[in-house]
XYZ file of C-alpha atoms in Angstrom:
650
model
C 94.245 104.945 98.966
C 95.455 105.193 102.676
C 91.760 105.127 103.830
C 90.174 102.589 106.052
C 86.802 100.881 105.399
C 83.939 103.186 106.267
C 81.659 101.696 108.851
C 78.015 102.130 109.703
C 76.444 101.545 113.124
C 73.264 99.519 112.674
C 70.443 98.207 114.973
C 68.481 95.206 114.257
C 65.108 94.899 115.991
C 62.553 92.079 115.937
C 60.300 89.771 117.907
C 61.721 87.213 119.982
C 59.985 84.279 118.006
C 62.483 85.143 115.055
C 65.474 85.663 117.507
C 67.182 82.381 116.687
C 66.694 82.787 112.820
C 68.161 86.350 113.028
C 71.273 85.159 115.026
C 71.840 82.281 112.742
C 71.600 84.530 109.575
C 73.999 87.139 111.232
C 76.553 84.267 112.087
C 76.495 82.834 108.575
C 77.022 86.324 106.893
C 80.101 87.067 109.024
C 79.491 90.741 108.439
C 78.093 92.268 111.728
C 80.110 93.016 114.854
C 77.807 92.901 117.787
C 78.280 95.652 120.472
C 77.822 94.044 123.912
C 74.771 95.577 125.753
C 75.204 96.888 129.245
C 71.954 97.153 131.200
C 70.744 100.705 132.069
C 67.536 102.230 133.061
C 65.895 101.757 129.708
C 63.994 98.745 130.908
C 65.826 96.372 128.446
C 67.754 93.318 129.822
C 70.662 91.076 128.800
C 69.134 88.006 127.105
C 69.256 84.548 128.149
C 71.157 81.916 126.092
C 69.331 79.671 123.876
C 68.000 76.285 125.280
C 70.668 74.105 123.623
C 73.505 75.987 125.274
C 74.059 73.420 128.146
C 74.131 70.327 125.862
C 76.451 72.241 123.314
C 78.817 73.385 126.004
C 79.189 69.839 127.511
C 79.998 68.385 124.088
C 82.299 71.118 123.307
C 84.305 70.675 126.564
C 84.412 66.843 125.994
C 85.531 67.170 122.373
C 88.372 69.734 123.268
C 89.483 67.556 126.190
C 89.722 64.609 123.750
C 91.577 66.772 121.323
C 94.050 67.898 123.895
C 94.480 64.342 125.145
C 95.051 63.040 121.655
C 97.274 65.936 120.592
C 95.050 66.986 117.731
C 96.120 70.408 116.264
C 94.798 72.398 113.380
C 95.866 71.103 110.082
C 94.797 70.848 106.496
C 91.801 68.603 106.097
C 89.059 67.884 103.689
C 85.822 69.641 104.452
C 83.123 67.455 105.841
C 79.298 67.817 105.355
C 77.634 69.510 108.548
C 74.689 66.983 108.325
C 77.163 64.063 108.228
C 79.118 65.221 111.341
C 76.023 65.977 113.297
C 74.369 62.685 112.473
C 77.391 60.703 113.932
C 78.454 63.237 116.535
C 76.688 61.751 119.663
C 77.550 58.156 119.026
C 81.150 58.608 117.794
C 81.903 61.120 120.689
C 80.458 58.619 123.326
C 82.422 55.649 121.733
C 85.656 57.730 121.440
C 85.448 59.070 124.920
C 84.829 55.629 126.566
C 87.804 54.024 124.531
C 90.041 56.876 125.318
C 88.971 56.749 129.199
C 90.054 53.149 129.207
C 93.416 53.742 127.685
C 94.294 56.821 129.577
C 93.276 55.165 132.826
C 95.445 52.188 132.136
C 98.234 54.472 131.027
C 97.902 56.413 134.315
C 98.109 53.279 136.463
C 101.225 52.053 134.619
C 102.831 55.466 135.062
C 102.053 55.404 138.787
C 103.585 51.918 138.972
C 106.797 53.245 137.171
C 107.036 56.104 139.759
C 106.760 53.666 142.690
C 109.392 51.448 140.874
C 111.710 54.423 140.278
C 111.306 55.432 143.912
C 112.119 51.862 145.004
C 115.226 51.782 142.739
C 116.600 54.870 144.307
C 116.120 53.176 147.755
C 117.765 49.913 146.681
C 120.692 51.335 144.709
C 122.852 52.091 147.934
C 122.524 48.502 149.021
C 122.972 46.910 145.591
C 126.667 45.764 146.321
C 126.054 44.397 149.756
C 125.300 40.710 149.884
C 122.829 40.658 152.579
C 119.117 39.728 152.340
C 116.853 42.798 153.118
C 114.842 40.690 155.666
C 118.005 40.554 157.864
C 118.116 44.343 158.324
C 115.232 44.539 160.788
C 113.264 42.632 163.458
C 115.944 42.497 166.305
C 115.308 42.945 169.980
C 118.885 43.218 171.241
C 120.631 44.640 168.093
C 120.798 48.124 166.769
C 121.123 48.371 162.886
C 122.893 51.443 161.424
C 122.205 51.935 157.609
C 123.625 54.938 155.681
C 126.513 56.697 154.028
C 129.948 57.468 155.702
C 133.003 59.300 154.555
C 135.262 56.264 155.318
C 135.412 52.743 156.516
C 134.624 52.871 160.251
C 135.382 49.144 161.144
C 138.629 49.779 163.031
C 137.043 52.527 165.097
C 134.025 50.333 165.857
C 136.177 47.590 166.931
C 137.713 49.679 169.714
C 134.261 50.179 171.188
C 132.983 46.659 170.926
C 134.097 43.321 169.569
C 130.394 42.283 169.188
C 129.526 43.809 165.816
C 128.868 42.802 162.216
C 129.709 45.412 159.405
C 129.155 45.409 155.640
C 130.770 48.429 153.710
C 130.545 49.371 150.173
C 133.570 51.463 149.508
C 132.242 52.380 145.889
C 128.910 53.871 147.214
C 130.112 54.678 150.617
C 127.297 52.603 152.145
C 127.609 50.956 155.588
C 125.315 48.367 157.364
C 126.453 47.966 160.951
C 124.958 45.576 163.661
C 125.904 46.247 167.249
C 124.462 45.342 170.540
C 121.846 47.913 171.752
C 123.837 48.827 174.882
C 126.723 50.045 172.594
C 124.412 51.996 170.178
C 124.845 55.434 171.819
C 128.732 55.265 171.644
C 128.540 54.020 167.957
C 126.137 56.769 167.195
C 128.565 59.341 168.413
C 131.480 57.634 166.516
C 129.524 57.523 163.302
C 128.745 61.219 163.637
C 132.560 61.782 163.352
C 132.546 60.014 160.142
C 129.773 62.098 158.509
C 127.111 59.391 158.963
C 123.968 60.075 156.931
C 121.114 57.573 157.557
C 119.249 55.997 154.749
C 115.904 54.058 154.595
C 115.894 50.383 154.105
C 113.411 49.262 151.395
C 110.358 47.249 152.867
C 110.988 44.261 150.552
C 112.624 40.932 150.943
C 115.623 39.316 148.983
C 119.009 40.289 147.971
C 119.282 43.926 146.976
C 121.022 43.225 143.581
C 118.635 40.600 142.575
C 115.658 42.769 143.703
C 117.132 45.660 141.733
C 117.391 43.526 138.613
C 113.858 42.113 138.988
C 112.219 45.628 139.395
C 114.309 47.121 136.528
C 113.084 44.253 134.285
C 109.428 44.857 135.547
C 109.972 48.641 134.686
C 111.117 47.743 131.153
C 107.887 45.713 130.716
C 105.716 48.562 131.971
C 107.473 51.070 129.584
C 106.631 48.668 126.729
C 102.966 48.598 127.792
C 102.774 52.330 127.904
C 104.509 52.557 124.423
C 101.817 50.126 123.196
C 99.071 52.306 124.651
C 100.633 55.414 123.135
C 100.708 53.577 119.724
C 96.960 52.865 120.175
C 96.234 56.443 121.178
C 98.139 57.675 118.206
C 96.100 55.273 116.052
C 92.859 56.832 117.530
C 94.347 60.286 116.711
C 94.903 59.335 113.035
C 91.477 57.728 112.724
C 89.477 60.489 114.396
C 91.405 63.645 113.888
C 89.158 64.889 110.923
C 86.053 64.113 113.013
C 87.478 65.975 116.103
C 88.360 69.037 114.098
C 85.070 69.089 112.294
C 83.065 68.522 115.530
C 84.915 71.142 117.402
C 84.264 73.568 114.537
C 80.513 72.884 114.484
C 80.134 72.818 118.285
C 82.158 76.186 118.461
C 79.718 77.729 116.044
C 76.702 76.418 117.876
C 78.081 77.673 121.191
C 78.714 81.228 119.692
C 75.131 81.258 118.542
C 73.700 79.928 121.666
C 75.457 82.468 123.719
C 74.781 85.415 121.521
C 71.672 86.630 123.575
C 74.122 87.422 126.388
C 75.358 90.294 124.262
C 71.909 91.521 123.153
C 69.285 93.787 124.663
C 65.930 92.058 125.109
C 62.391 92.876 126.508
C 59.562 90.328 127.109
C 58.815 89.958 123.580
C 61.468 91.854 121.511
C 65.144 91.772 120.883
C 67.552 94.579 119.716
C 71.003 93.877 118.368
C 73.446 96.824 118.106
C 76.589 96.701 116.117
C 78.830 97.777 113.136
C 78.907 96.754 109.592
C 81.204 98.080 106.780
C 79.219 100.614 104.764
C 79.660 98.798 101.534
C 78.091 95.774 103.211
C 75.037 97.470 104.753
C 72.682 96.659 101.759
C 73.776 93.044 101.976
C 73.186 92.744 105.750
C 69.649 94.298 105.126
C 68.968 91.649 102.628
C 70.269 88.699 104.625
C 68.266 89.696 107.754
C 65.025 90.346 105.554
C 65.354 87.046 103.762
C 65.964 85.085 107.041
C 63.048 86.487 108.838
C 60.611 86.948 105.961
C 60.853 90.746 106.549
C 59.812 90.471 110.173
C 63.080 92.013 111.674
C 64.187 95.497 110.807
C 67.708 96.783 110.193
C 68.312 100.606 110.687
C 71.339 102.696 110.069
C 72.297 104.979 113.075
C 73.914 108.323 112.915
C 77.463 108.153 114.053
C 78.150 110.455 116.949
C 81.296 111.903 118.255
C 81.664 109.190 121.006
C 81.183 106.459 118.282
C 84.384 107.532 116.623
C 86.434 106.244 119.603
C 84.792 102.897 119.582
C 84.090 102.089 115.931
C 85.963 98.948 115.007
C 88.679 99.250 112.318
C 88.841 97.294 109.089
C 91.801 97.728 106.682
C 90.951 98.346 102.940
C 94.274 97.716 101.220
C 95.058 96.005 97.901
C 95.678 92.325 98.253
C 99.631 92.770 97.611
C 99.828 94.970 100.696
C 97.681 93.103 103.084
C 100.707 91.224 104.734
C 102.022 94.459 106.001
C 98.966 94.824 108.059
C 100.643 92.506 110.584
C 103.361 95.146 110.905
C 100.503 97.707 111.705
C 98.960 95.411 114.214
C 102.244 94.926 115.949
C 102.167 98.698 116.541
C 98.563 99.542 116.740
C 95.520 99.803 114.324
C 94.715 103.370 113.271
C 91.922 105.294 114.719
C 88.843 105.715 112.539
C 89.820 109.218 111.321
C 93.357 108.372 110.782
C 94.949 107.563 107.528
C 96.257 103.972 107.154
C 99.862 103.960 106.290
C 99.990 100.341 105.375
C 100.419 101.041 101.698
C 103.353 103.357 102.330
C 104.920 100.683 104.615
C 104.396 98.166 101.766
C 106.791 100.304 99.716
C 109.270 101.761 102.444
C 109.814 98.702 104.464
C 111.165 96.387 101.741
C 112.906 99.306 100.127
C 114.910 100.029 103.435
C 115.488 96.276 104.041
C 116.822 95.689 100.454
C 119.023 98.824 100.726
C 120.533 97.417 103.984
C 121.100 93.850 102.907
C 121.530 94.203 99.172
C 123.189 90.795 98.529
C 121.989 88.340 95.889
C 123.352 85.249 97.623
C 121.616 86.023 100.884
C 118.493 87.152 99.058
C 118.309 83.807 97.222
C 118.761 81.673 100.552
C 116.116 83.698 102.453
C 113.665 83.760 99.564
C 113.859 79.886 99.366
C 113.507 79.711 103.209
C 110.483 81.920 103.219
C 108.780 79.979 100.333
C 109.507 76.776 102.032
C 108.073 77.804 105.362
C 105.034 79.164 103.704
C 104.348 75.998 101.884
C 105.094 73.686 104.896
C 103.344 75.638 107.659
C 99.547 76.112 107.369
C 99.335 78.684 110.106
C 97.465 81.800 109.000
C 99.756 83.786 111.478
C 102.858 82.678 109.767
C 102.012 83.092 106.195
C 101.734 86.886 106.127
C 105.093 87.196 107.875
C 106.647 84.879 105.182
C 104.944 87.131 102.554
C 106.625 90.066 104.099
C 110.032 88.438 104.052
C 109.347 87.482 100.380
C 108.801 90.990 99.402
C 111.927 92.086 101.393
C 114.156 89.400 99.563
C 112.866 90.594 96.208
C 113.993 94.136 97.203
C 117.191 92.630 98.436
C 117.736 90.959 95.073
C 117.341 94.073 93.246
C 119.717 96.008 95.348
C 122.100 93.021 95.323
C 122.211 93.447 91.548
C 122.735 97.178 91.827
C 125.507 96.728 94.536
C 127.079 93.771 92.568
C 127.363 91.552 95.678
C 127.017 87.796 96.280
C 127.640 86.575 99.815
C 130.391 89.108 100.328
C 132.047 88.605 96.854
C 131.942 91.442 94.360
C 130.367 90.327 90.987
C 132.462 92.720 89.098
C 136.280 93.575 89.200
C 137.259 96.923 90.707
C 140.457 98.895 90.380
C 141.173 101.026 93.339
C 144.374 102.825 94.267
C 146.241 100.938 91.484
C 145.168 97.680 92.805
C 142.472 95.341 91.012
C 140.175 93.095 92.960
C 138.806 90.413 90.803
C 134.938 89.823 90.582
C 132.969 86.554 90.537
C 131.948 87.131 86.840
C 135.010 86.903 84.436
C 135.258 90.036 82.240
C 132.594 91.975 84.258
C 134.395 95.236 85.258
C 133.063 98.094 87.312
C 132.083 101.038 85.057
C 132.648 104.730 86.177
C 129.531 106.757 85.718
C 130.037 110.215 87.186
C 131.799 111.821 90.096
C 129.933 112.330 93.205
C 129.630 115.862 94.585
C 130.456 114.530 98.114
C 134.008 113.362 99.167
C 135.334 113.226 95.827
C 133.827 109.726 95.269
C 133.085 108.211 91.930
C 129.517 106.761 91.271
C 130.106 103.371 89.571
C 127.981 100.459 88.410
C 127.928 98.158 90.251
C 127.526 100.493 93.258
C 130.461 99.480 95.574
C 129.023 100.578 99.025
C 132.466 100.277 100.656
C 133.884 103.025 98.219
C 130.917 105.323 98.517
C 130.449 105.676 102.215
C 130.203 109.504 102.372
C 127.904 109.669 99.431
C 125.603 106.966 100.679
C 125.459 108.620 104.273
C 124.276 111.890 102.614
C 121.877 110.013 100.400
C 120.256 107.996 103.193
C 120.037 111.132 105.439
C 118.179 112.983 102.478
C 116.012 109.840 102.079
C 115.094 110.088 105.482
C 114.210 113.726 105.401
C 111.754 112.885 102.552
C 110.382 109.964 104.580
C 109.898 112.273 107.493
C 108.188 115.034 105.518
C 105.748 112.401 104.076
C 104.986 111.824 107.639
C 104.305 115.533 108.385
C 102.100 115.706 105.274
C 100.069 112.655 106.666
C 100.063 114.270 110.094
C 98.582 117.503 108.439
C 95.682 115.561 106.941
C 95.058 113.703 110.335
C 95.049 116.859 112.166
C 92.780 118.649 109.716
C 90.361 115.721 110.163
C 90.462 115.697 113.888
C 90.812 119.344 114.929
C 90.429 121.375 111.715
C 92.671 123.268 109.134
C 93.986 125.789 111.706
C 95.323 123.033 114.077
C 96.818 121.174 111.168
C 98.743 124.247 109.828
C 100.170 125.183 113.326
C 101.085 121.642 114.477
C 102.238 120.027 111.171
C 102.581 122.746 108.593
C 104.965 124.593 110.950
C 107.531 121.823 110.551
C 107.550 122.196 106.862
C 107.866 125.999 107.046
C 110.721 125.525 109.507
C 112.498 123.220 107.160
C 111.902 125.593 104.305
C 113.439 128.469 106.230
C 116.545 126.253 107.179
C 116.959 125.127 103.497
C 116.792 128.803 102.246
C 119.308 130.016 104.869
C 121.794 127.226 104.007
C 121.636 127.763 100.273
C 122.050 131.345 100.791
C 125.017 130.914 103.187
C 126.640 128.548 100.864
C 126.332 131.065 98.038
C 124.153 128.690 96.049
C 121.460 131.386 96.001
C 121.977 135.139 96.426
C 123.216 136.183 100.072
C 119.747 137.951 100.707
C 118.231 134.532 100.623
C 119.923 133.768 103.886
C 118.001 136.563 105.790
C 114.823 135.395 104.082
C 115.387 131.934 105.276
C 115.923 133.302 108.815
C 112.537 135.015 108.718
C 110.760 131.906 107.293
C 112.362 129.879 110.099
C 111.225 132.236 112.726
C 107.642 132.386 111.245
C 107.609 128.639 111.441
C 109.034 128.572 114.963
C 106.218 130.910 116.172
C 103.681 128.667 114.395
C 105.096 125.583 116.189
C 105.049 127.240 119.467
C 101.292 128.197 119.113
C 100.480 124.759 117.713
C 102.273 122.492 120.054
C 103.322 124.805 122.982
C 106.875 124.545 124.449
C 106.975 120.750 123.525
C 107.425 121.803 119.803
C 110.598 123.781 120.000
C 112.041 121.157 122.365
C 111.574 118.597 119.696
C 113.316 120.649 117.048
C 116.717 118.933 117.318
C 114.878 115.844 116.601
C 114.507 116.848 112.976
C 118.197 116.427 112.656
C 118.593 113.325 114.743
C 115.626 111.630 112.964
C 117.140 112.302 109.588
C 120.489 110.966 110.608
C 118.880 107.761 112.069
C 118.315 106.746 108.472
C 122.098 106.593 107.941
C 121.883 103.245 109.793
C 120.684 101.963 106.426
C 124.467 102.265 105.126
C 125.960 101.453 108.435
C 124.205 98.273 109.008
C 124.612 97.221 105.401
C 128.383 97.849 105.559
C 128.499 95.642 108.815
C 126.976 92.802 106.803
C 129.365 93.123 103.942
C 132.416 93.034 106.243
C 131.230 90.081 108.200
C 130.639 88.118 104.890
C 133.943 89.298 103.423
C 135.873 88.391 106.572
C 134.357 84.907 106.570
C 135.433 84.521 103.097
C 138.900 85.734 103.835
C 139.305 83.283 106.724
C 138.046 80.330 104.870
C 140.273 80.951 101.857
C 143.271 81.726 103.852
C 142.787 78.315 105.578
C 143.018 76.544 102.286
C 146.034 78.478 100.934
C 147.989 78.584 104.212
C 151.483 77.120 103.534
C 152.252 73.782 105.330
C 148.613 72.960 106.089
C 147.521 69.589 104.734
C 145.061 70.095 101.848
C 142.355 67.719 103.123
C 142.122 68.966 106.542
C 142.375 72.556 105.577
C 139.509 72.162 102.940
C 137.336 70.688 105.535
C 137.984 73.403 108.050
C 137.538 76.061 105.418
C 134.138 74.571 104.363
C 133.055 74.571 108.251
C 134.066 78.204 108.650
C 132.429 79.125 105.389
C 129.111 77.487 106.144
C 128.992 78.329 109.719
C 130.056 82.065 109.142
C 127.415 82.517 106.423
C 124.818 80.703 108.317
C 125.291 83.103 111.165
C 125.353 86.086 108.861
C 122.153 84.776 107.361
C 120.436 84.794 110.645
C 121.724 88.290 111.170
C 120.479 89.312 107.729
C 116.972 88.543 108.802
C 117.253 90.283 112.223
C 119.277 93.387 111.739
C 117.668 94.714 108.385
C 114.267 93.813 109.825
C 114.716 95.574 113.164
C 116.198 98.698 111.751
C 113.720 98.901 108.897
C 110.936 98.480 111.510
C 112.557 101.083 113.880
C 112.499 103.683 110.988
C 108.770 102.995 110.522
C 107.713 103.067 114.175
C 109.917 105.809 115.628
C 110.986 108.171 112.909
C 108.000 107.937 110.559
C 105.072 107.256 112.794
C 106.148 109.794 115.298
C 105.244 112.504 112.856
C 101.659 111.662 112.257
C 100.401 108.412 113.911
C 98.429 107.870 116.987
C 96.894 104.434 116.545
C 94.655 102.693 119.231
C 91.850 101.637 117.097
C 90.156 98.342 117.976
C 90.050 95.373 115.465
C 86.788 94.677 113.449
C 85.652 91.304 114.664
C 82.333 90.356 113.109
C 79.880 87.705 114.649
C 80.628 84.558 112.712
C 83.022 81.954 111.889
C 85.242 81.136 108.925
C 84.834 77.404 108.340
C 87.890 75.346 107.685
C 86.627 71.780 108.284
C 82.888 71.775 107.668
C 80.479 73.010 105.121
C 76.654 73.437 104.903
């Protein structure tokens, strides 16, 4: 429990004529993490890739390019035989590549034509309302032609300069086409500048602009239909070859990994040496696999782990299956170092516990549980499923606390009488039962536990819960320090905090007359002993962090604070919705529709907040308050040489 998998460093040595067989066996076993070899003065060199690497790499690049063009993504698929895929790989790949090249080239040509048409349309649009053939805009020796935008009609102003002109003006677009004698062009240019003239290019085509615009728009529609037809053909290719592409990509990826393996391995003229890591429990299995694959001609030896190895040893979790989704939460922070305890199992308990205590509502729990189960079933991504499992655990906890709190989407399940006023519950005849008086604030502990009536009690309870959680962290820190630096360091650095807390507890109990008055002085002495231990263990940093003991404990009161905010949001939504229905003078139909919209939108928003707020605050309590007491992290992930097949089988 709380331990990582123990790892062994191993070296595999053999003759080069069995190199490929050894690599193939290691890859199939998916057990051995290869340590990259760096050349040194030992006389060994980095190996060369196997002979098939170029051919495999070219095919892999081609298949991945095709997958990208077709939009083929990972999906559930029936596993195909390795031999069947390999037998058809070259012919199918060549055929598919040629067919796709033709379609993509044709599509590119059509898209280029559409871009040209789009550019031409933009040029034609300003002239679309001017009934003048485009050939008449150019080719004059003694006339100047002005085409562009103006702020207002300039005809009257031009007529004052010359009577020899022809003007076309589109008031809607602000477009002007003006013909004047060349000797008057300078004067007209100055005039147009006063009217904000902005020149535009005349398209190099013939015909009436409106007709030309209509023709190219029609042509564009035809091109779009052709592209849609090609897209449908490409989609058909995707449907036809998706399984083949996924299987081929997997096989070629495996071959590429194996072909490039020598680049990570030390070799001489006739031998190879593969250095790496294997879980201790799998070492005998690794020996047997290598022995069988090479007929006993390769040797596997276990190496003694050095102090330096402890910083580079890969980390593999060793948790019960139920707790494995919470390894994702660990990885978001950092994997443990090799000599550290793995707190995944504790997070498996505390994270859903805090989440459920915060949310604690049956209605939201059922909604989010259904959502998590639906996403888990619909999405095949291996990255999403663990997160959905975490959410499922959290909603089970929320459901339990929802029953304890007696809450359903802001409505109480049981009726409650407070200050002479009775609030009805959702379940007829189910009344709140008084259990016993709380020692804090004169509050009454009831079932269901109404959080809004037990604020002071729950604040103290969550602070004490935080103190327990923090002290578990100190105990784990004690074990970690003992492993890293010995018992003396563990006592001074982590044990001192527990001694300080014990001293404070004795002093408070004595001062409050719960214990004899002399206990106060004993508590002060114990506190001072702990303070000196802390000073010796952590230096000046330790005493500076003493106030954090209180602040960290109080951080856990966010469990009640965030939970109350969720209740008040839900109850406010309910209040607004029902007041809309019962408001005097409001038409029943309209009010009902409005109330339904407010109810659904309000609770939808609160549902989103019910994922984010409890999750973030629970996560903070783990990462900041809890991990800060014992956890360093920084281990690297165990990544064995191999491939987990999804689409092919031997």
